[in-house]
Short mmCIF file of C-alpha atoms and ligand atoms in Angstrom, two decimals:
data_model
loop_
_atom_site.label_atom_id
_atom_site.label_comp_id
_atom_site.label_asym_id
_atom_site.label_seq_id
_atom_site.Cartn_x
_atom_site.Cartn_y
_atom_site.Cartn_z
CA MET A 1 -3.79 6.61 5.83
CA ASN A 2 -7.50 6.52 5.33
CA PHE A 3 -9.30 4.42 7.95
CA PHE A 4 -10.94 2.22 5.29
CA LEU A 5 -7.62 1.45 3.62
CA GLU A 6 -5.54 0.47 6.63
CA ARG A 7 -6.67 -3.16 6.62
CA SER A 8 -8.00 -3.27 3.09
CA GLU A 9 -6.96 -5.79 0.47
CA LEU A 10 -6.53 -2.73 -1.78
CA ARG A 11 -3.85 -1.11 0.38
CA ASP A 12 -1.09 -1.92 -2.15
CA LEU A 13 -3.08 -0.22 -4.93
CA TYR A 14 -3.59 2.84 -2.75
CA GLU A 15 0.16 3.05 -2.15
CA LYS A 16 0.78 2.70 -5.87
CA VAL A 17 -1.63 5.54 -6.63
CA VAL A 18 -0.16 7.77 -3.92
CA ALA A 19 3.27 7.19 -5.47
CA ASN A 20 1.86 8.34 -8.82
CA GLN A 21 2.35 4.94 -10.39
CA ARG A 22 -0.02 3.88 -13.13
CA ILE A 23 -2.23 0.92 -12.28
CA SER A 24 -2.31 -2.03 -14.70
CA GLU A 25 -5.26 -3.69 -16.39
CA ALA A 26 -4.95 -6.54 -13.87
CA ASP A 27 -5.14 -3.98 -11.05
CA ALA A 28 -8.29 -2.52 -12.60
CA VAL A 29 -9.89 -5.96 -12.82
CA ARG A 30 -9.07 -6.44 -9.13
CA LEU A 31 -10.72 -3.13 -8.31
CA PHE A 32 -13.81 -4.16 -10.25
CA GLN A 33 -13.93 -7.47 -8.39
CA THR A 34 -13.69 -6.11 -4.86
CA LYS A 35 -16.78 -5.55 -2.73
CA ASP A 36 -14.90 -3.05 -0.56
CA LEU A 37 -16.88 0.04 -1.51
CA ASN A 38 -15.28 2.29 1.06
CA ALA A 39 -11.75 1.29 0.07
CA PHE A 40 -12.05 1.83 -3.67
CA GLY A 41 -14.04 4.98 -2.98
CA ALA A 42 -11.23 6.32 -0.79
CA ILE A 43 -8.63 5.68 -3.50
CA ALA A 44 -10.77 7.28 -6.21
CA ASP A 45 -11.52 10.27 -3.99
CA PHE A 46 -7.81 10.72 -3.33
CA VAL A 47 -7.09 10.82 -7.09
CA CYS A 48 -10.03 13.14 -7.73
CA ARG A 49 -8.99 15.63 -5.07
CA ARG A 50 -5.38 15.56 -6.23
CA LYS A 51 -6.55 16.59 -9.69
CA ASN A 52 -9.49 18.87 -8.90
CA ARG A 53 -9.08 19.78 -5.24
CA ASP A 54 -12.56 20.20 -3.77
CA ARG A 55 -14.18 21.53 -6.96
CA ALA A 56 -17.07 19.84 -8.73
CA SER A 57 -18.59 21.22 -11.90
CA TYR A 58 -21.74 21.35 -13.98
CA ILE A 59 -22.62 23.01 -17.28
CA ILE A 60 -25.61 25.03 -18.41
CA ASN A 61 -26.40 23.55 -21.79
CA ARG A 62 -29.12 22.27 -24.03
CA TYR A 63 -29.25 18.99 -25.90
CA ILE A 64 -30.88 19.01 -29.30
CA ASN A 65 -31.50 15.93 -31.41
CA TYR A 66 -32.00 17.19 -34.94
CA SER A 67 -33.59 13.88 -35.96
CA ASN A 68 -34.10 10.31 -34.73
CA TYR A 69 -34.17 8.78 -38.21
CA CYS A 70 -31.27 6.40 -38.58
CA ILE A 71 -30.10 3.99 -41.24
CA LEU A 72 -28.70 1.67 -38.55
CA SER A 73 -30.55 -0.41 -35.97
CA CYS A 74 -28.18 -0.82 -33.03
CA GLN A 75 -29.72 -3.47 -30.78
CA PHE A 76 -29.37 -1.39 -27.60
CA CYS A 77 -30.92 1.78 -29.09
CA ALA A 78 -34.48 2.79 -28.17
CA PHE A 79 -34.19 6.15 -29.91
CA ALA A 80 -33.76 5.46 -33.64
CA ARG A 81 -36.70 5.33 -36.00
CA LYS A 82 -37.28 4.55 -39.68
CA LYS A 83 -39.11 6.86 -42.04
CA ARG A 84 -42.18 4.59 -41.85
CA ASP A 85 -42.46 5.05 -38.06
CA ALA A 86 -45.11 7.44 -36.76
CA ASP A 87 -42.90 8.88 -34.03
CA GLY A 88 -39.91 9.74 -36.18
CA PHE A 89 -38.93 13.39 -36.38
CA GLN A 90 -36.49 15.80 -37.93
CA TYR A 91 -36.07 19.50 -37.36
CA THR A 92 -35.36 22.17 -39.90
CA VAL A 93 -32.39 24.44 -39.32
CA GLU A 94 -34.86 27.22 -38.48
CA GLU A 95 -36.52 25.07 -35.80
CA ILE A 96 -33.15 24.24 -34.28
CA VAL A 97 -32.16 27.90 -34.27
CA GLN A 98 -35.44 28.76 -32.53
CA LYS A 99 -34.76 26.18 -29.79
CA ALA A 100 -31.25 27.56 -29.41
CA ARG A 101 -32.55 31.12 -29.19
CA GLU A 102 -34.92 30.16 -26.37
CA ALA A 103 -32.16 28.30 -24.55
CA LEU A 104 -29.74 31.21 -24.87
CA ALA A 105 -32.23 33.34 -22.98
CA LEU A 106 -31.90 30.81 -20.12
CA GLY A 107 -28.15 31.30 -19.97
CA ILE A 108 -26.78 28.27 -21.80
CA THR A 109 -23.15 28.28 -22.83
CA GLU A 110 -23.24 25.09 -24.90
CA LEU A 111 -25.45 23.28 -27.37
CA HIS A 112 -24.97 19.52 -27.45
CA ILE A 113 -26.28 18.20 -30.75
CA VAL A 114 -26.46 14.60 -31.94
CA GLY A 115 -28.85 12.53 -34.01
CA GLY A 116 -29.20 9.30 -35.92
CA LEU A 117 -27.49 8.63 -39.25
CA HIS A 118 -30.13 10.33 -41.33
CA PRO A 119 -30.95 8.61 -44.62
CA SER A 120 -31.32 11.69 -46.79
CA LEU A 121 -30.26 15.01 -45.21
CA PRO A 122 -27.39 16.51 -47.26
CA PHE A 123 -24.00 17.50 -45.81
CA ASN A 124 -24.94 21.11 -46.35
CA TYR A 125 -27.74 20.81 -43.77
CA TYR A 126 -25.16 20.19 -41.04
CA LEU A 127 -22.93 23.05 -42.20
CA GLU A 128 -25.89 25.44 -42.35
CA MET A 129 -27.00 24.36 -38.89
CA LEU A 130 -23.58 25.09 -37.40
CA ARG A 131 -23.26 28.43 -39.20
CA ALA A 132 -26.76 29.55 -38.22
CA LEU A 133 -26.19 28.64 -34.56
CA LYS A 134 -22.85 30.43 -34.44
CA ALA A 135 -24.48 33.49 -36.01
CA LEU A 136 -26.92 33.59 -33.08
CA ASP A 137 -24.08 34.10 -30.62
CA PRO A 138 -20.43 33.47 -31.49
CA ARG A 139 -19.70 32.67 -27.82
CA LEU A 140 -22.12 29.74 -27.85
CA GLN A 141 -20.04 26.55 -27.81
CA LEU A 142 -21.21 23.87 -30.23
CA LYS A 143 -20.50 20.35 -29.07
CA CYS A 144 -21.86 18.20 -31.83
CA PHE A 145 -21.78 14.79 -33.49
CA THR A 146 -20.49 11.44 -32.43
CA ALA A 147 -17.66 9.70 -34.23
CA ILE A 148 -20.05 7.62 -36.31
CA GLU A 149 -21.97 10.72 -37.35
CA VAL A 150 -18.67 12.21 -38.50
CA LEU A 151 -18.02 9.11 -40.62
CA HIS A 152 -21.54 9.40 -42.03
CA LEU A 153 -21.00 13.08 -42.81
CA ALA A 154 -17.65 12.31 -44.48
CA TRP A 155 -19.47 9.77 -46.63
CA LEU A 156 -22.13 12.36 -47.49
CA ALA A 157 -19.50 14.98 -48.27
CA ARG A 158 -17.43 12.45 -50.25
CA LYS A 159 -14.37 13.75 -48.46
CA PRO A 160 -11.74 12.22 -46.17
CA VAL A 161 -12.44 12.51 -42.45
CA PRO A 162 -9.78 15.20 -41.77
CA GLU A 163 -11.23 17.48 -44.47
CA THR A 164 -14.77 16.83 -43.27
CA LEU A 165 -13.82 17.71 -39.70
CA GLN A 166 -12.01 20.83 -40.87
CA GLU A 167 -15.06 21.94 -42.81
CA LEU A 168 -17.33 21.34 -39.81
CA ARG A 169 -14.89 23.25 -37.66
CA ASP A 170 -14.82 26.17 -40.09
CA ALA A 171 -18.63 26.22 -39.91
CA GLY A 172 -18.54 26.53 -36.10
CA LEU A 173 -18.00 23.11 -34.53
CA ASN A 174 -16.15 23.51 -31.21
CA SER A 175 -16.05 19.97 -29.83
CA LEU A 176 -17.02 16.44 -30.74
CA THR A 177 -19.27 14.52 -28.37
CA GLY A 178 -18.17 11.21 -26.85
CA GLY A 179 -21.20 9.10 -27.78
CA GLY A 180 -20.97 5.94 -29.83
CA ALA A 181 -18.09 4.35 -27.95
CA GLU A 182 -20.39 1.72 -26.37
CA ILE A 183 -17.96 -1.14 -25.62
CA PHE A 184 -14.94 -1.47 -27.86
CA ARG A 185 -14.37 -5.23 -27.75
CA LYS A 186 -15.55 -6.63 -31.07
CA SER A 187 -17.59 -9.60 -29.81
CA ILE A 188 -19.68 -7.36 -27.52
CA ARG A 189 -19.87 -4.48 -29.95
CA SER A 190 -21.28 -6.62 -32.72
CA ALA A 191 -23.87 -8.07 -30.31
CA ILE A 192 -25.20 -4.69 -29.16
CA ALA A 193 -24.46 -2.37 -32.09
CA LYS A 194 -24.11 -4.42 -35.24
CA GLY A 195 -23.13 -2.34 -38.25
CA LYS A 196 -21.81 0.53 -36.18
CA GLU A 197 -18.29 1.86 -36.71
CA SER A 198 -15.52 -0.25 -35.21
CA ALA A 199 -13.59 0.72 -32.11
CA GLU A 200 -10.64 1.58 -34.34
CA GLU A 201 -12.82 3.90 -36.43
CA TYR A 202 -14.24 5.57 -33.30
CA LEU A 203 -10.78 6.15 -31.91
CA ASP A 204 -9.41 7.28 -35.25
CA VAL A 205 -12.07 9.99 -35.66
CA HIS A 206 -11.17 11.34 -32.21
CA ARG A 207 -7.45 11.01 -32.95
CA THR A 208 -7.90 13.00 -36.18
CA TRP A 209 -9.95 15.67 -34.42
CA HIS A 210 -7.35 15.97 -31.67
CA ARG A 211 -4.57 16.30 -34.24
CA LEU A 212 -6.48 19.19 -35.79
CA GLY A 213 -6.31 20.84 -32.37
CA GLY A 214 -9.85 19.85 -31.36
CA ARG A 215 -11.02 18.46 -28.04
CA SER A 216 -13.69 15.90 -27.25
CA THR A 217 -15.14 13.73 -24.51
CA CYS A 218 -15.47 9.95 -24.56
CA THR A 219 -17.89 7.45 -23.08
CA MET A 220 -18.45 3.81 -22.17
CA LEU A 221 -21.86 2.13 -22.11
CA TYR A 222 -21.74 -0.35 -19.23
CA GLY A 223 -24.03 -2.78 -17.45
CA HIS A 224 -25.40 -4.88 -20.32
CA ILE A 225 -23.69 -8.05 -21.59
CA GLU A 226 -20.07 -6.97 -21.22
CA SER A 227 -17.64 -8.49 -18.72
CA ILE A 228 -15.37 -6.65 -16.30
CA GLU A 229 -12.46 -7.47 -18.62
CA ASP A 230 -14.34 -5.86 -21.51
CA ARG A 231 -14.74 -2.68 -19.47
CA VAL A 232 -11.07 -2.62 -18.57
CA ASP A 233 -10.07 -3.21 -22.20
CA HIS A 234 -12.28 -0.26 -23.15
CA LEU A 235 -10.71 2.00 -20.54
CA ARG A 236 -7.22 0.91 -21.60
CA GLN A 237 -7.87 1.87 -25.22
CA LEU A 238 -9.09 5.31 -24.13
CA ARG A 239 -6.04 5.75 -21.88
CA ASP A 240 -3.73 4.78 -24.75
CA LEU A 241 -5.24 7.35 -27.09
CA GLN A 242 -5.10 9.98 -24.39
CA ASP A 243 -1.39 9.24 -23.93
CA GLU A 244 -1.00 9.86 -27.64
CA THR A 245 -3.08 13.01 -28.13
CA ARG A 246 -4.09 14.49 -24.76
CA GLY A 247 -7.25 15.54 -26.58
CA PHE A 248 -9.95 14.15 -24.28
CA THR A 249 -11.32 16.68 -21.84
CA GLY A 250 -13.32 14.18 -19.80
CA PHE A 251 -14.76 10.69 -19.54
CA VAL A 252 -18.49 9.98 -19.15
CA PRO A 253 -19.48 6.43 -18.12
CA LEU A 254 -23.05 5.74 -19.26
CA PRO A 255 -25.18 3.21 -17.35
CA TYR A 256 -27.17 1.01 -19.71
CA GLN A 257 -30.96 1.52 -19.76
CA PRO A 258 -32.74 -1.77 -20.45
CA GLU A 259 -36.17 -0.91 -21.83
CA ASN A 260 -37.51 -0.81 -25.37
CA ASN A 261 -34.56 -2.47 -27.02
CA ALA A 262 -33.40 -5.89 -28.10
CA ILE A 263 -30.69 -6.62 -25.52
CA PRO A 264 -31.76 -9.28 -23.00
CA VAL A 265 -30.90 -7.40 -19.79
CA LYS A 266 -33.69 -6.99 -17.26
CA LYS A 267 -32.27 -4.37 -14.91
CA PRO A 268 -30.01 -1.35 -15.31
CA PRO A 269 -26.67 -1.36 -13.48
CA THR A 270 -27.02 -1.19 -9.68
CA GLY A 271 -25.92 1.78 -7.62
CA PHE A 272 -22.95 -0.21 -6.38
CA ASP A 273 -21.87 -1.03 -9.92
CA SER A 274 -22.19 2.58 -11.03
CA LEU A 275 -20.12 3.86 -8.10
CA ARG A 276 -17.53 1.16 -8.72
CA THR A 277 -17.35 1.95 -12.44
CA ILE A 278 -16.82 5.64 -11.75
CA ALA A 279 -14.21 4.88 -9.09
CA VAL A 280 -12.21 2.45 -11.24
CA SER A 281 -12.38 4.87 -14.18
CA ARG A 282 -11.04 7.66 -11.98
CA ILE A 283 -8.16 5.53 -10.73
CA PHE A 284 -7.29 3.87 -14.06
CA LEU A 285 -7.60 6.92 -16.34
CA ASP A 286 -4.72 8.76 -14.72
CA ASN A 287 -4.25 10.95 -17.80
CA PHE A 288 -7.85 12.28 -17.73
CA ASP A 289 -8.64 15.40 -15.74
CA HIS A 290 -12.38 14.89 -15.39
CA ILE A 291 -14.86 12.09 -14.76
CA THR A 292 -18.58 12.82 -15.09
CA ALA A 293 -21.40 11.27 -13.07
CA TYR A 294 -24.15 11.42 -15.71
CA TRP A 295 -27.23 12.02 -13.61
CA VAL A 296 -29.68 11.29 -16.43
CA GLY A 297 -28.65 7.66 -16.31
CA MET A 298 -27.82 7.38 -12.60
CA GLY A 299 -30.32 9.76 -11.06
CA LEU A 300 -29.13 12.92 -9.30
CA LYS A 301 -29.04 11.30 -5.86
CA LEU A 302 -26.55 8.63 -6.90
CA ALA A 303 -24.61 11.10 -9.06
CA GLN A 304 -24.25 13.27 -5.97
CA VAL A 305 -22.83 10.30 -4.03
CA ALA A 306 -20.49 9.61 -6.95
CA LEU A 307 -18.79 12.95 -6.16
CA SER A 308 -17.18 11.04 -3.27
CA TYR A 309 -16.25 8.11 -5.54
CA GLY A 310 -14.08 9.83 -8.12
CA ALA A 311 -16.48 12.00 -10.12
CA ASP A 312 -15.87 15.74 -10.26
CA ASP A 313 -18.62 16.72 -12.69
CA LEU A 314 -22.42 16.33 -12.81
CA HIS A 315 -22.81 17.31 -16.47
CA GLY A 316 -25.75 19.60 -17.29
CA THR A 317 -29.15 20.52 -16.07
CA ILE A 318 -31.70 18.98 -18.36
CA VAL A 319 -35.11 19.44 -19.94
CA GLN A 320 -36.79 17.04 -22.36
CA GLU A 321 -34.10 14.40 -22.31
CA LYS A 322 -35.35 11.87 -24.84
CA ILE A 323 -33.10 8.95 -25.45
CA PHE A 324 -32.28 7.62 -21.99
CA HIS A 325 -35.92 8.08 -21.13
CA MET A 326 -37.08 6.23 -24.25
CA ALA A 327 -34.85 3.41 -22.97
CA GLY A 328 -36.42 3.43 -19.53
CA ALA A 329 -34.58 6.05 -17.46
CA THR A 330 -36.80 7.21 -14.59
CA SER A 331 -34.85 10.35 -13.71
CA PRO A 332 -36.69 13.66 -14.08
CA GLN A 333 -36.46 15.65 -17.29
CA LEU A 334 -34.62 18.60 -15.79
CA GLN A 335 -32.55 19.92 -12.91
CA THR A 336 -32.37 23.59 -12.10
CA GLU A 337 -29.02 25.21 -11.56
CA ASN A 338 -30.02 25.61 -7.90
CA GLU A 339 -30.47 21.87 -7.58
CA MET A 340 -27.09 21.16 -9.12
CA VAL A 341 -25.34 23.67 -6.87
CA LYS A 342 -27.14 22.31 -3.82
CA ALA A 343 -26.23 18.72 -4.69
CA ILE A 344 -22.57 19.64 -5.08
CA ARG A 345 -22.48 21.64 -1.86
CA GLU A 346 -24.15 18.88 0.14
CA ALA A 347 -21.44 16.53 -1.08
CA GLY A 348 -18.86 18.87 0.44
CA ARG A 349 -17.56 20.24 -2.83
CA VAL A 350 -17.33 23.77 -4.19
CA PRO A 351 -19.72 24.19 -7.14
CA VAL A 352 -18.20 25.48 -10.37
CA GLN A 353 -20.13 26.33 -13.50
CA ARG A 354 -17.94 25.21 -16.40
CA ASN A 355 -17.83 25.56 -20.16
CA THR A 356 -17.53 22.84 -22.80
CA PHE A 357 -13.82 22.43 -22.12
CA TYR A 358 -14.28 22.14 -18.34
CA GLU A 359 -12.87 25.63 -17.88
CA PRO A 360 -14.46 27.49 -14.97
CA ILE A 361 -17.03 30.18 -15.72
CA LYS A 362 -18.13 30.84 -12.19
CA GLU A 363 -17.18 29.46 -8.79
CA TRP A 364 -19.89 29.59 -6.14
CA PRO A 365 -19.14 30.20 -2.47
CA ALA A 366 -19.00 26.92 -0.53
CA ASN A 367 -22.15 27.93 1.39
CA GLY A 368 -25.11 30.24 1.06
CA ALA A 369 -27.79 31.00 -1.50
CA VAL A 370 -27.01 30.17 -5.09
CA SER A 371 -27.11 33.75 -6.29
CA PRO A 372 -29.54 36.53 -7.01
CA GLU A 373 -28.15 36.36 -10.56
CA ALA A 374 -29.39 32.81 -10.95
CA PRO A 375 -33.19 32.66 -11.01
CA PRO A 376 -34.53 29.52 -9.30
CA GLY A 377 -35.95 28.22 -12.55
CA ARG A 378 -32.78 28.65 -14.57
CA THR A 379 -32.08 25.42 -16.31
CA ALA A 380 -30.01 23.99 -19.03
CA VAL A 381 -32.00 22.25 -21.67
CA LEU A 382 -31.12 18.95 -23.20
CA GLU A 383 -32.79 16.71 -25.69
CA GLY A 384 -31.14 13.40 -26.28
CA ASN A 385 -28.15 11.85 -24.65
CA LEU A 386 -24.58 10.87 -25.11
CA ALA A 387 -25.33 7.31 -26.07
CA THR A 388 -27.06 8.22 -29.28
CA ALA A 389 -25.38 7.45 -32.58
S1 LIG B 1 -27.26 4.22 -31.43
FE1 LIG B 1 -27.04 5.85 -32.99
S2 LIG B 1 -26.32 4.78 -34.86
FE2 LIG B 1 -27.18 3.19 -33.49
S3 LIG B 1 -29.35 3.02 -34.14
FE3 LIG B 1 -29.30 4.48 -32.43
S4 LIG B 1 -29.16 6.49 -33.43
FE4 LIG B 1 -28.57 4.94 -34.98
#
């Protein structure tokens, strides 16, 4: 048994996990309440290694926000703008294609595209965008739209959600993003994102997409006004849907950024809280293969540490991230592939470049130079973040 667990108050939970027994919501609350960092880290690391051995992944991708105009005004959002605002923007399909073309030259395998709920763009704009991007390179994986954007697009198309999703899929959509989950419990949700789709609607869009054969990620925005019980309730609802569909490829906990919004929280979640949230997620979500340490919100240094606390993925390398930074994130705007590989190696893991579905593209040797094939400046490019919309 791990040294840290021998005398730990969490020893019974470790034994449960080793025996492949599912932990309960009460167990998860206990994990969230403990201060025994090394003990919950050891349990989460055990689960992570059982699922992913010593591999840890990253993706070369670019985020594009097609627009920050939004008809809603979620209280936590520092990204959305109204048409009267001087710093609102929207890109034409041609401008998006140009950004994608430039990013393809850098070696991206995925475009991650989200935006606000635009007041006037027609449904056809979104279809044309997908078709034009697929025409650039059919191998480029398009991970686009949050659940609430899908509901907005269904409203624009005047079609039921399944037909809307099918049409988007026919146009080139490969995966839905996980943004918009925030916190499911109604009392918290209405305090931070009034007017947004309900938890049931969020889950139902993903359920429908999964039933069509699609895959998606999911998220949780933590560290604002929610309680530990609210977090566990959120995780339980995700675990339930995963039991039903098996359609989630990974879970991405998103640390709340406190600036430029209307939620009265002075500081973002601490490092301890972020490690604990990742660890509890890893242990509780026993039917998820992958947990991401989202370095844009946590910083790369803490995300690297999180690889020993249950995370097996660092997400992408990033340029021009807008939304976390508009909300106060102080992380840099990009990481090179070299930096990601180095961070993973230092943490004692084997770096793996992955695709949208967490399938390996390339496994790096455990030691040595990154590769002559990978120029030092090679980056993935992102604009925006998973919390948008
Ligand atoms: S979080 Fe999304 S839906 Fe809410 S205001 Fe911001 S862009 Fe609009």
